[in-house]
Every structure is written in structure tokens, then in C-alpha cells.
């Protein structure tokens, strides 16, 4: 069965510091991987996605993620965090043709940013 | 890009009443829509998948008679919570995919906050 693990429930970083949010997945075939961000009371915003090709994916807001098949990981990174990045981050996995199949989400990592 | 809207964004209702939530694809035809539920500080859990013109497929543990899903057109799906109870209070999010957009991605609505008193 498909599953996504985000080991860190809550992370606090200082503004300007680098960030890495971990995501591990379990999936029987080649996964389609997504990172979403959710501000309190808001919907989901897609940060980036990986379908195939270059394993280092660039997203919006300065985020990037690297797909590592050998580690079943898709960690999200940002070199310098801004206070506005404080939010909940969800990693998700889907099948090829993910538009027609539901995504499986991790439990999320809450990011707090301190001055 | 593909835009999905939800209405209402927030609703408060009394226990025992029914509430309808609409999910619309604004600039594409949504052949498939998904309904997710998110409890406070939890992840999104799939409730059901609906394909236009077909009956929705519900996930295990989701009562189809309580959560009525209708996907009668290519731009609209509705979720009706019947005889709502306080434990149904949650954040309901829809997503959609379909014709004319990436087949590998679904697009999420902004969510509806339901509070049952």
C-alpha cells in the first residue's frame, strides 16, 4: 500500500537559516511526488512536483526537492527561510496519471520561523 | 492555470441539519473530483472519488448515506453532509482533474470549514 512518512511533526528554524523537511514514501511503482504548503485555515498550494527526469526539482518560493529512489525520499529544502514560510507542509505521493487517482498525504510538518 | 473554487468557505450549522458544499472547476472540465477531509492538525484523508456522471466511490469507513456526493456536470461536484453532528466539524477540501490540463496533477480548492454546533 502507498504511504508517506514525514518524520518531523514540528520544526523551528531561525529566519535566514536553511531548511530541510523530510519525506519518505512507500510505493510499488514509480511514484509521482508532490509538496504542498498550507497556511492556517487555507487550502493547499503546490510548491513543486516530481514526475520523471531530473531528480532535483525546483519549485516556487525558492523551494527545491530531491528525489532519491534508493532512499525512497523526496526531501524539501530551502537555503534561506523567510518568516512568511511559516506554515504546514505536506508531502504526497500519487500514481502515474495522478489526475485520476487520489493522492496519499503525509501527516504534515509544521514549520515555525523565529527571528 | 487550473482554478478550483469551493463554496461556502465557512459554514456553521446546527446539529441535525444538512449542509451542501460546492466544488467548481472554473476554467477546465473536471472529469474526476476528489473530496478530502482534514481534522485539526491532521493530514488530508480521502473521503471519496467522483467521476462525472457516475456514482462516487467512497473510502472505507466513510458513510455514503451521510456524505452525499453528486458530480452531475463537468464543472460542479457537491458534497452534502446530511444530519450533521459536531464530530463532522472539519475542513473539507476538494480537488479536480480533467480535460485540457495536466493529466498527472489534480488541483485543489481552497477548502470549506464546517462547524456543527
XYZ file of N, CA, C and O in Angstrom, chain A residues 41-110:
280
model
N -6.029 27.696 8.035
C -7.358 27.957 7.518
C -7.455 28.081 6.015
O -8.509 28.439 5.488
N -6.380 27.748 5.339
C -6.345 27.905 3.886
C -6.270 26.549 3.192
O -6.064 25.509 3.829
N -6.425 26.584 1.884
C -6.274 25.374 1.100
C -4.820 25.052 0.837
O -3.915 25.620 1.451
N -4.595 24.155 -0.080
C -3.253 23.695 -0.400
C -2.692 24.449 -1.594
O -3.383 24.681 -2.576
N -1.425 24.791 -1.487
C -0.726 25.394 -2.613
C 0.403 24.464 -3.025
O 1.207 24.043 -2.188
N 0.472 24.143 -4.292
C 1.515 23.262 -4.788
C 2.850 24.002 -4.829
O 2.963 25.073 -5.427
N 3.848 23.419 -4.168
C 5.183 24.002 -4.190
C 6.000 23.460 -5.363
O 6.677 24.204 -6.058
N 5.949 22.152 -5.517
C 6.690 21.521 -6.596
C 6.222 20.089 -6.750
O 5.510 19.561 -5.889
N 6.642 19.487 -7.840
C 6.239 18.114 -8.129
C 7.361 17.411 -8.885
O 8.162 18.040 -9.572
N 7.394 16.097 -8.731
C 8.341 15.277 -9.481
C 7.574 14.178 -10.188
O 6.842 13.396 -9.559
N 7.778 14.119 -11.495
C 7.173 13.043 -12.260
C 8.255 12.131 -12.828
O 8.168 10.911 -12.758
N 9.265 12.740 -13.429
C 10.354 11.974 -14.032
C 11.478 12.949 -14.382
O 11.341 14.160 -14.197
N 12.588 12.384 -14.865
C 13.672 13.240 -15.330
C 14.596 13.667 -14.218
O 14.887 12.894 -13.294
N 15.040 14.900 -14.288
C 15.987 15.432 -13.321
C 15.457 15.234 -11.905
O 14.333 15.631 -11.595
N 16.281 14.651 -11.070
C 15.803 14.319 -9.724
C 15.800 15.512 -8.784
O 15.254 15.421 -7.691
N 16.397 16.593 -9.187
C 16.359 17.819 -8.388
C 15.321 18.739 -9.019
O 15.463 19.163 -10.166
N 14.303 19.021 -8.254
C 13.163 19.758 -8.785
C 13.103 21.135 -8.134
O 13.196 21.257 -6.914
N 12.920 22.125 -8.970
C 12.781 23.493 -8.457
C 11.309 23.846 -8.362
O 10.495 23.479 -9.227
N 10.959 24.554 -7.313
C 9.577 24.941 -7.146
C 9.434 26.440 -6.954
O 10.350 27.206 -7.198
N 8.261 26.809 -6.462
C 8.013 28.214 -6.216
C 8.585 28.626 -4.866
O 8.929 27.784 -4.030
N 8.679 29.918 -4.660
C 9.113 30.495 -3.388
C 10.511 30.057 -2.973
O 10.837 30.079 -1.790
N 11.331 29.673 -3.928
C 12.702 29.309 -3.621
C 12.903 27.913 -3.082
O 13.996 27.562 -2.627
N 11.880 27.095 -3.121
C 11.980 25.721 -2.637
C 12.497 24.782 -3.721
O 12.286 25.008 -4.917
N 13.146 23.735 -3.284
C 13.564 22.660 -4.170
C 13.426 21.340 -3.424
O 13.331 21.299 -2.203
N 13.372 20.270 -4.182
C 13.299 18.944 -3.572
C 14.096 17.984 -4.432
O 14.207 18.151 -5.643
N 14.627 16.979 -3.785
C 15.426 15.989 -4.492
C 14.832 14.610 -4.324
O 14.599 14.156 -3.198
N 14.585 13.959 -5.420
C 14.070 12.587 -5.425
C 15.252 11.638 -5.354
O 16.138 11.670 -6.206
N 15.249 10.797 -4.340
C 16.289 9.777 -4.198
C 15.606 8.424 -4.131
O 15.082 8.017 -3.085
N 15.644 7.742 -5.244
C 14.943 6.461 -5.345
C 15.516 5.441 -4.360
O 14.776 4.700 -3.723
N 16.835 5.432 -4.216
C 17.474 4.430 -3.349
C 17.077 4.603 -1.890
O 17.086 3.644 -1.115
N 16.715 5.809 -1.528
C 16.318 6.087 -0.148
C 14.812 6.280 -0.009
O 14.332 6.554 1.087
N 14.099 6.157 -1.105
C 12.651 6.398 -1.095
C 12.330 7.724 -0.413
O 11.449 7.803 0.448
N 13.082 8.733 -0.805
C 12.895 10.025 -0.151
C 12.653 11.134 -1.168
O 13.019 11.022 -2.345
N 12.041 12.172 -0.672
C 11.769 13.355 -1.500
C 11.772 14.543 -0.548
O 10.753 15.117 -0.221
N 12.947 14.899 -0.093
C 13.084 15.947 0.909
C 13.002 17.343 0.300
O 13.534 17.600 -0.790
N 12.371 18.207 1.027
C 12.169 19.596 0.596
C 13.216 20.478 1.243
O 13.477 20.342 2.442
N 13.775 21.381 0.469
C 14.834 22.243 1.000
C 14.605 23.688 0.586
O 13.987 23.982 -0.448
N 15.150 24.559 1.428
C 15.189 25.974 1.079
C 16.442 26.562 1.723
O 16.668 26.332 2.914
N 17.248 27.269 0.982
C 18.521 27.743 1.529
C 18.391 28.821 2.590
O 19.212 28.903 3.498
N 17.350 29.636 2.489
C 17.196 30.736 3.442
C 15.711 30.956 3.701
O 14.974 31.398 2.817
N 15.299 30.658 4.908
C 13.874 30.704 5.240
C 13.446 32.133 5.577
O 14.170 32.885 6.240
N 12.252 32.459 5.155
C 11.641 33.758 5.444
C 10.515 33.547 6.437
O 9.907 32.474 6.479
N 10.200 34.573 7.203
C 9.144 34.441 8.202
C 7.829 34.013 7.568
O 7.028 33.290 8.180
N 7.615 34.425 6.323
C 6.363 34.085 5.655
C 6.274 32.604 5.271
O 5.224 32.147 4.807
N 7.358 31.875 5.430
C 7.337 30.442 5.130
C 6.705 29.624 6.253
O 6.465 28.419 6.074
N 6.432 30.240 7.372
C 5.797 29.517 8.474
C 4.435 29.006 8.025
O 3.572 29.787 7.615
N 4.249 27.700 8.071
C 3.026 27.072 7.559
C 3.129 25.577 7.815
O 4.077 25.090 8.436
N 2.143 24.860 7.319
C 2.159 23.399 7.366
C 2.549 22.885 5.985
O 2.052 23.382 4.966
N 3.434 21.907 5.956
C 3.927 21.374 4.692
C 3.559 19.895 4.579
O 3.795 19.119 5.506
N 2.998 19.555 3.448
C 2.566 18.182 3.210
C 3.274 17.598 2.001
O 3.318 18.214 0.942
N 3.792 16.408 2.190
C 4.335 15.622 1.097
C 3.245 14.644 0.660
O 2.490 14.138 1.504
N 3.141 14.392 -0.637
C 2.109 13.485 -1.132
C 2.657 12.637 -2.266
O 3.561 13.061 -2.992
N 2.105 11.469 -2.397
C 2.509 10.549 -3.466
C 1.288 10.134 -4.272
O 0.187 9.978 -3.730
N 1.491 9.997 -5.548
C 0.411 9.563 -6.418
C 0.944 8.635 -7.476
O 2.156 8.432 -7.615
N 0.001 8.084 -8.227
C 0.372 7.182 -9.302
C 0.582 7.963 -10.588
O 0.207 9.138 -10.686
N 1.166 7.295 -11.558
C 1.203 7.882 -12.893
C -0.234 8.174 -13.295
O -1.145 7.441 -12.925
N -0.421 9.264 -14.004
C -1.779 9.708 -14.290
C -2.489 10.087 -13.000
O -3.634 9.718 -12.743
N -1.753 10.849 -12.176
C -2.237 11.200 -10.836
C -3.474 12.061 -10.850
O -4.079 12.284 -9.808
N -3.837 12.556 -12.007
C -5.056 13.334 -12.034
C -6.278 12.494 -11.775
O -7.285 12.986 -11.272
N -6.198 11.232 -12.054
C -7.366 10.370 -11.926
C -7.309 9.436 -10.738
O -8.196 8.605 -10.558
N -6.260 9.545 -9.967
C -6.166 8.718 -8.772
C -5.885 9.617 -7.579
O -5.225 10.638 -7.715
N -6.398 9.249 -6.432
C -6.218 10.126 -5.277
C -4.773 10.145 -4.798
O -4.019 9.210 -5.007
N -4.406 11.225 -4.158
C -3.091 11.331 -3.565
C -3.120 10.797 -2.139
O -4.139 10.843 -1.457
N -1.983 10.308 -1.722
C -1.810 9.906 -0.329
C -0.889 10.928 0.311
O 0.221 11.169 -0.184
N -1.353 11.494 1.393
C -0.610 12.566 2.042
C 0.115 12.066 3.284
O -0.361 11.165 3.990
N 1.238 12.695 3.561
C 1.877 12.519 4.854
C 1.112 13.308 5.897
O 0.175 14.043 5.586
N 1.516 13.177 7.141
C 0.800 13.833 8.227
C 1.163 15.300 8.378
O 0.555 16.007 9.163
N 2.143 15.721 7.624
C 2.484 17.128 7.631
C 3.586 17.477 8.606
O 3.793 16.794 9.617
N 4.297 18.540 8.278
C 5.302 19.117 9.174
C 4.985 20.582 9.341
O 4.857 21.315 8.358
N 4.841 20.968 10.584
C 4.557 22.384 10.851
C 5.876 23.121 11.008
O 6.726 22.727 11.810
